[in-house]
Amino acid sequence: MASEKMGVNQCQKPTGWLGRFLLWNMNSRHSRVTDWGLSNISIRKQDIILDVGCGGGRTVSKLAAIATQGKVYGIDFSKASVAMASRTNRQSIAAARVEILEGSVSHLPFKTDMFDLVTAVETHFWWPDLPSDMREVLRILKPGGMLIVIAEIYKGAKTKTAKLAEKYLPMSGMKFLSADEHRELLETAAYSDVRIIEEPGKGWICATGRKAIALGGG
């Protein structure tokens, strides 16, 4: 039980040599689901983007390769993640096209209406207060800006991994949501144009929502 708890804690907040190994593994393992999730949206070359829970920095690197005239920020509350993501993106950081910060999704150190796109890959499971944290992400999105949540597992998927996770992971404090619960989460947090996209054969899911554009008026 102790070793299982250590593994869960390392997934949530990687530390030490084990955390560095886990981050390297995550960079490799999450690449395909990230590519699939991002293929469902349009990213412009001038976009300002934030990757929440940036881990080892692979997603930041992918985003920076697309938003070549914009800027990509990564944030993670693990010092080990910040260090590895900074190494992964050192050339883009030197060119002032990427910035990696330590911080929490619950208190994002960014001004309101700053980002065109916020990504969260395999991380929202661990957010301290999902409803409140979703609203905090909404705050920093520009009107019309988008959040995309990408995960390689969700409640109700038919894969063996998903069924095992559904049985055991909730005991870890992980927020394990169904497709409908993802939709409800975003809609309750006041996102508009919510879409839920599933890849049943692999058990993958992505959820997108936009910050509504306020109507003009006096």
Tab-separated table of C-alpha atoms in Angstrom:
chain	number	residue	atom	x	y	z
A	1	MET	CA	0.000	0.000	0.000
A	2	ALA	CA	2.842	2.390	0.854
A	3	SER	CA	4.496	1.822	-2.533
A	4	GLU	CA	1.164	2.423	-4.310
A	5	LYS	CA	0.711	5.690	-2.411
A	6	MET	CA	4.245	6.758	-3.332
A	7	GLY	CA	3.484	6.102	-6.997
A	8	VAL	CA	0.297	8.174	-6.821
A	9	ASN	CA	2.129	11.018	-5.071
A	10	GLN	CA	4.860	10.971	-7.720
A	11	CYS	CA	2.256	11.243	-10.490
A	12	GLN	CA	0.672	14.182	-8.715
A	13	LYS	CA	3.901	15.987	-7.745
A	14	PRO	CA	7.113	14.372	-9.047
A	15	THR	CA	10.191	14.750	-6.825
A	16	GLY	CA	13.747	13.398	-6.679
A	17	TRP	CA	15.254	10.790	-8.984
A	18	LEU	CA	12.017	8.805	-9.161
A	19	GLY	CA	10.150	11.939	-10.174
A	20	ARG	CA	12.700	12.705	-12.895
A	21	PHE	CA	12.335	9.195	-14.294
A	22	LEU	CA	8.540	9.478	-14.176
A	23	LEU	CA	8.648	12.812	-16.030
A	24	TRP	CA	10.843	11.315	-18.745
A	25	ASN	CA	8.386	8.432	-19.066
A	26	MET	CA	5.397	10.802	-19.170
A	27	ASN	CA	6.996	12.846	-21.946
A	28	SER	CA	7.198	9.704	-24.048
A	29	ARG	CA	3.968	7.966	-23.034
A	30	HIS	CA	1.645	10.970	-23.308
A	31	SER	CA	2.894	12.080	-26.717
A	32	ARG	CA	0.374	10.147	-28.833
A	33	VAL	CA	-2.712	11.118	-26.834
A	34	THR	CA	-1.512	14.725	-26.852
A	35	ASP	CA	-1.165	14.701	-30.645
A	36	TRP	CA	-4.648	13.184	-30.962
A	37	GLY	CA	-6.197	15.748	-28.630
A	38	LEU	CA	-4.550	18.725	-30.301
A	39	SER	CA	-5.640	17.450	-33.721
A	40	ASN	CA	-9.215	18.271	-32.701
A	41	ILE	CA	-8.573	22.031	-32.440
A	42	SER	CA	-7.010	24.813	-34.488
A	43	ILE	CA	-3.914	26.569	-33.138
A	44	ARG	CA	-2.748	29.788	-34.759
A	45	LYS	CA	0.895	30.730	-35.133
A	46	GLN	CA	0.400	33.953	-33.142
A	47	ASP	CA	-1.464	32.359	-30.200
A	48	ILE	CA	-0.529	32.948	-26.567
A	49	ILE	CA	-0.841	29.558	-24.865
A	50	LEU	CA	-0.601	28.120	-21.349
A	51	ASP	CA	-0.016	24.446	-20.558
A	52	VAL	CA	-1.260	23.726	-17.021
A	53	GLY	CA	0.563	20.890	-15.283
A	54	CYS	CA	3.311	21.000	-17.886
A	55	GLY	CA	5.242	18.053	-16.416
A	56	GLY	CA	8.383	17.313	-18.409
A	57	GLY	CA	7.604	19.989	-21.005
A	58	ARG	CA	6.896	17.888	-24.101
A	59	THR	CA	3.483	19.454	-24.700
A	60	VAL	CA	4.972	22.932	-24.325
A	61	SER	CA	7.514	21.995	-26.990
A	62	LYS	CA	4.780	20.752	-29.351
A	63	LEU	CA	2.776	23.931	-28.856
A	64	ALA	CA	5.794	26.190	-29.386
A	65	ALA	CA	6.482	24.444	-32.700
A	66	ILE	CA	3.007	25.507	-33.864
A	67	ALA	CA	2.662	28.957	-32.284
A	68	THR	CA	5.877	30.200	-33.882
A	69	GLN	CA	4.944	33.875	-33.640
A	70	GLY	CA	3.237	33.677	-30.252
A	71	LYS	CA	4.411	32.540	-26.832
A	72	VAL	CA	3.863	29.389	-24.776
A	73	TYR	CA	3.882	29.287	-20.989
A	74	GLY	CA	4.069	26.162	-18.870
A	75	ILE	CA	3.172	25.980	-15.190
A	76	ASP	CA	3.548	23.155	-12.681
A	77	PHE	CA	3.616	23.020	-8.891
A	78	SER	CA	6.444	20.446	-8.891
A	79	LYS	CA	9.974	21.861	-8.807
A	80	ALA	CA	11.225	18.726	-10.584
A	81	SER	CA	8.705	19.283	-13.390
A	82	VAL	CA	9.693	22.936	-13.770
A	83	ALA	CA	13.375	21.979	-13.945
A	84	MET	CA	12.844	19.258	-16.556
A	85	ALA	CA	10.414	21.318	-18.651
A	86	SER	CA	12.963	24.135	-18.631
A	87	ARG	CA	15.676	21.797	-19.893
A	88	THR	CA	13.394	20.335	-22.560
A	89	ASN	CA	12.579	23.825	-23.856
A	90	ARG	CA	15.878	25.596	-23.171
A	91	GLN	CA	16.345	26.845	-26.742
A	92	SER	CA	12.838	28.295	-26.954
A	93	ILE	CA	13.259	29.841	-23.493
A	94	ALA	CA	16.489	31.497	-24.643
A	95	ALA	CA	14.580	32.865	-27.648
A	96	ALA	CA	11.874	34.260	-25.298
A	97	ARG	CA	9.229	32.076	-26.971
A	98	VAL	CA	8.646	29.842	-23.935
A	99	GLU	CA	8.459	30.539	-20.207
A	100	ILE	CA	8.171	27.876	-17.489
A	101	LEU	CA	6.843	28.815	-14.057
A	102	GLU	CA	6.245	27.107	-10.723
A	103	GLY	CA	2.724	27.603	-9.425
A	104	SER	CA	-0.741	26.194	-8.810
A	105	VAL	CA	-3.762	26.051	-11.094
A	106	SER	CA	-5.770	27.344	-8.150
A	107	HIS	CA	-3.913	30.691	-8.177
A	108	LEU	CA	-2.556	31.288	-11.667
A	109	PRO	CA	-0.020	34.155	-11.757
A	110	PHE	CA	-1.419	35.686	-14.922
A	111	LYS	CA	-3.640	38.631	-15.729
A	112	THR	CA	-7.261	38.231	-16.727
A	113	ASP	CA	-8.017	37.726	-20.462
A	114	MET	CA	-4.414	36.806	-21.340
A	115	PHE	CA	-4.483	33.474	-23.218
A	116	ASP	CA	-5.893	32.306	-26.533
A	117	LEU	CA	-5.566	28.662	-25.496
A	118	VAL	CA	-5.046	26.733	-22.261
A	119	THR	CA	-4.125	23.049	-22.418
A	120	ALA	CA	-4.289	20.439	-19.653
A	121	VAL	CA	-2.889	17.025	-20.576
A	122	GLU	CA	-3.275	14.172	-18.087
A	123	THR	CA	-3.384	16.619	-15.190
A	124	HIS	CA	-6.914	17.745	-14.281
A	125	PHE	CA	-7.377	14.499	-12.299
A	126	TRP	CA	-5.151	15.993	-9.617
A	127	TRP	CA	-6.358	19.604	-9.449
A	128	PRO	CA	-7.116	20.575	-5.830
A	129	ASP	CA	-10.624	21.929	-6.461
A	130	LEU	CA	-11.822	21.085	-9.980
A	131	PRO	CA	-14.870	23.399	-10.161
A	132	SER	CA	-13.007	26.383	-8.720
A	133	ASP	CA	-9.853	25.672	-10.722
A	134	MET	CA	-11.866	25.503	-13.950
A	135	ARG	CA	-13.187	28.979	-13.179
A	136	GLU	CA	-9.658	30.209	-12.508
A	137	VAL	CA	-8.591	28.958	-15.948
A	138	LEU	CA	-11.632	30.687	-17.449
A	139	ARG	CA	-10.498	33.955	-15.858
A	140	ILE	CA	-7.188	34.019	-17.731
A	141	LEU	CA	-8.662	33.059	-21.116
A	142	LYS	CA	-9.329	35.825	-23.605
A	143	PRO	CA	-12.976	36.177	-24.667
A	144	GLY	CA	-13.354	33.487	-27.312
A	145	GLY	CA	-10.293	31.655	-25.981
A	146	MET	CA	-10.357	27.894	-25.508
A	147	LEU	CA	-9.525	25.332	-22.837
A	148	ILE	CA	-8.720	21.800	-23.959
A	149	VAL	CA	-8.479	18.935	-21.458
A	150	ILE	CA	-6.848	15.756	-22.793
A	151	ALA	CA	-6.667	12.396	-21.027
A	152	GLU	CA	-5.818	8.819	-21.938
A	153	ILE	CA	-8.333	7.419	-19.488
A	154	TYR	CA	-11.856	8.280	-18.299
A	155	LYS	CA	-14.710	6.719	-16.371
A	156	GLY	CA	-16.928	4.596	-18.571
A	157	ALA	CA	-14.326	3.804	-21.226
A	158	LYS	CA	-14.366	0.150	-22.283
A	159	THR	CA	-10.619	-0.504	-22.097
A	160	LYS	CA	-9.155	-2.809	-19.471
A	161	THR	CA	-7.018	0.017	-18.090
A	162	ALA	CA	-10.053	2.267	-17.643
A	163	LYS	CA	-11.997	-0.448	-15.853
A	164	LEU	CA	-9.130	-1.066	-13.430
A	165	ALA	CA	-8.721	2.657	-12.859
A	166	GLU	CA	-12.423	3.071	-12.219
A	167	LYS	CA	-12.170	0.460	-9.496
A	168	TYR	CA	-9.000	1.593	-7.724
A	169	LEU	CA	-7.974	5.174	-8.540
A	170	PRO	CA	-10.770	7.069	-6.748
A	171	MET	CA	-9.275	5.797	-3.475
A	172	SER	CA	-6.173	7.858	-4.323
A	173	GLY	CA	-8.102	11.138	-4.420
A	174	MET	CA	-7.916	11.247	-8.218
A	175	LYS	CA	-10.973	12.871	-9.829
A	176	PHE	CA	-12.046	10.225	-12.330
A	177	LEU	CA	-14.822	11.627	-14.542
A	178	SER	CA	-17.121	10.210	-17.198
A	179	ALA	CA	-17.730	11.939	-20.533
A	180	ASP	CA	-20.970	13.439	-19.216
A	181	GLU	CA	-19.248	14.595	-16.039
A	182	HIS	CA	-16.571	16.349	-18.103
A	183	ARG	CA	-19.323	18.193	-19.982
A	184	GLU	CA	-21.116	19.127	-16.770
A	185	LEU	CA	-17.864	20.340	-15.204
A	186	LEU	CA	-17.151	22.785	-18.027
A	187	GLU	CA	-20.731	23.954	-18.448
A	188	THR	CA	-21.127	24.559	-14.704
A	189	ALA	CA	-17.918	26.639	-14.744
A	190	ALA	CA	-19.552	28.834	-17.448
A	191	TYR	CA	-17.644	27.617	-20.508
A	192	SER	CA	-19.531	27.875	-23.787
A	193	ASP	CA	-19.437	25.701	-26.927
A	194	VAL	CA	-18.473	22.653	-24.852
A	195	ARG	CA	-17.435	19.606	-26.885
A	196	ILE	CA	-16.570	16.106	-25.660
A	197	ILE	CA	-14.614	13.907	-28.070
A	198	GLU	CA	-13.944	10.239	-27.335
A	199	GLU	CA	-11.661	7.646	-28.908
A	200	PRO	CA	-13.398	4.495	-27.617
A	201	GLY	CA	-10.872	1.965	-28.890
A	202	LYS	CA	-8.056	3.596	-26.931
A	203	GLY	CA	-10.073	4.995	-24.043
A	204	TRP	CA	-8.969	8.570	-24.801
A	205	ILE	CA	-11.028	11.699	-24.209
A	206	CYS	CA	-10.713	15.403	-24.794
A	207	ALA	CA	-13.031	18.159	-23.626
A	208	THR	CA	-13.051	21.682	-25.002
A	209	GLY	CA	-14.858	24.846	-24.001
A	210	ARG	CA	-14.584	28.536	-24.764
A	211	LYS	CA	-14.821	31.742	-22.784
A	212	ALA	CA	-17.920	33.498	-24.018
A	213	ILE	CA	-17.537	36.794	-25.827
A	214	ALA	CA	-19.517	39.447	-24.003
A	215	LEU	CA	-22.222	41.102	-26.064
A	216	GLY	CA	-21.768	44.823	-26.643
A	217	GLY	CA	-24.165	47.275	-25.154
A	218	GLY	CA	-24.429	50.279	-23.004
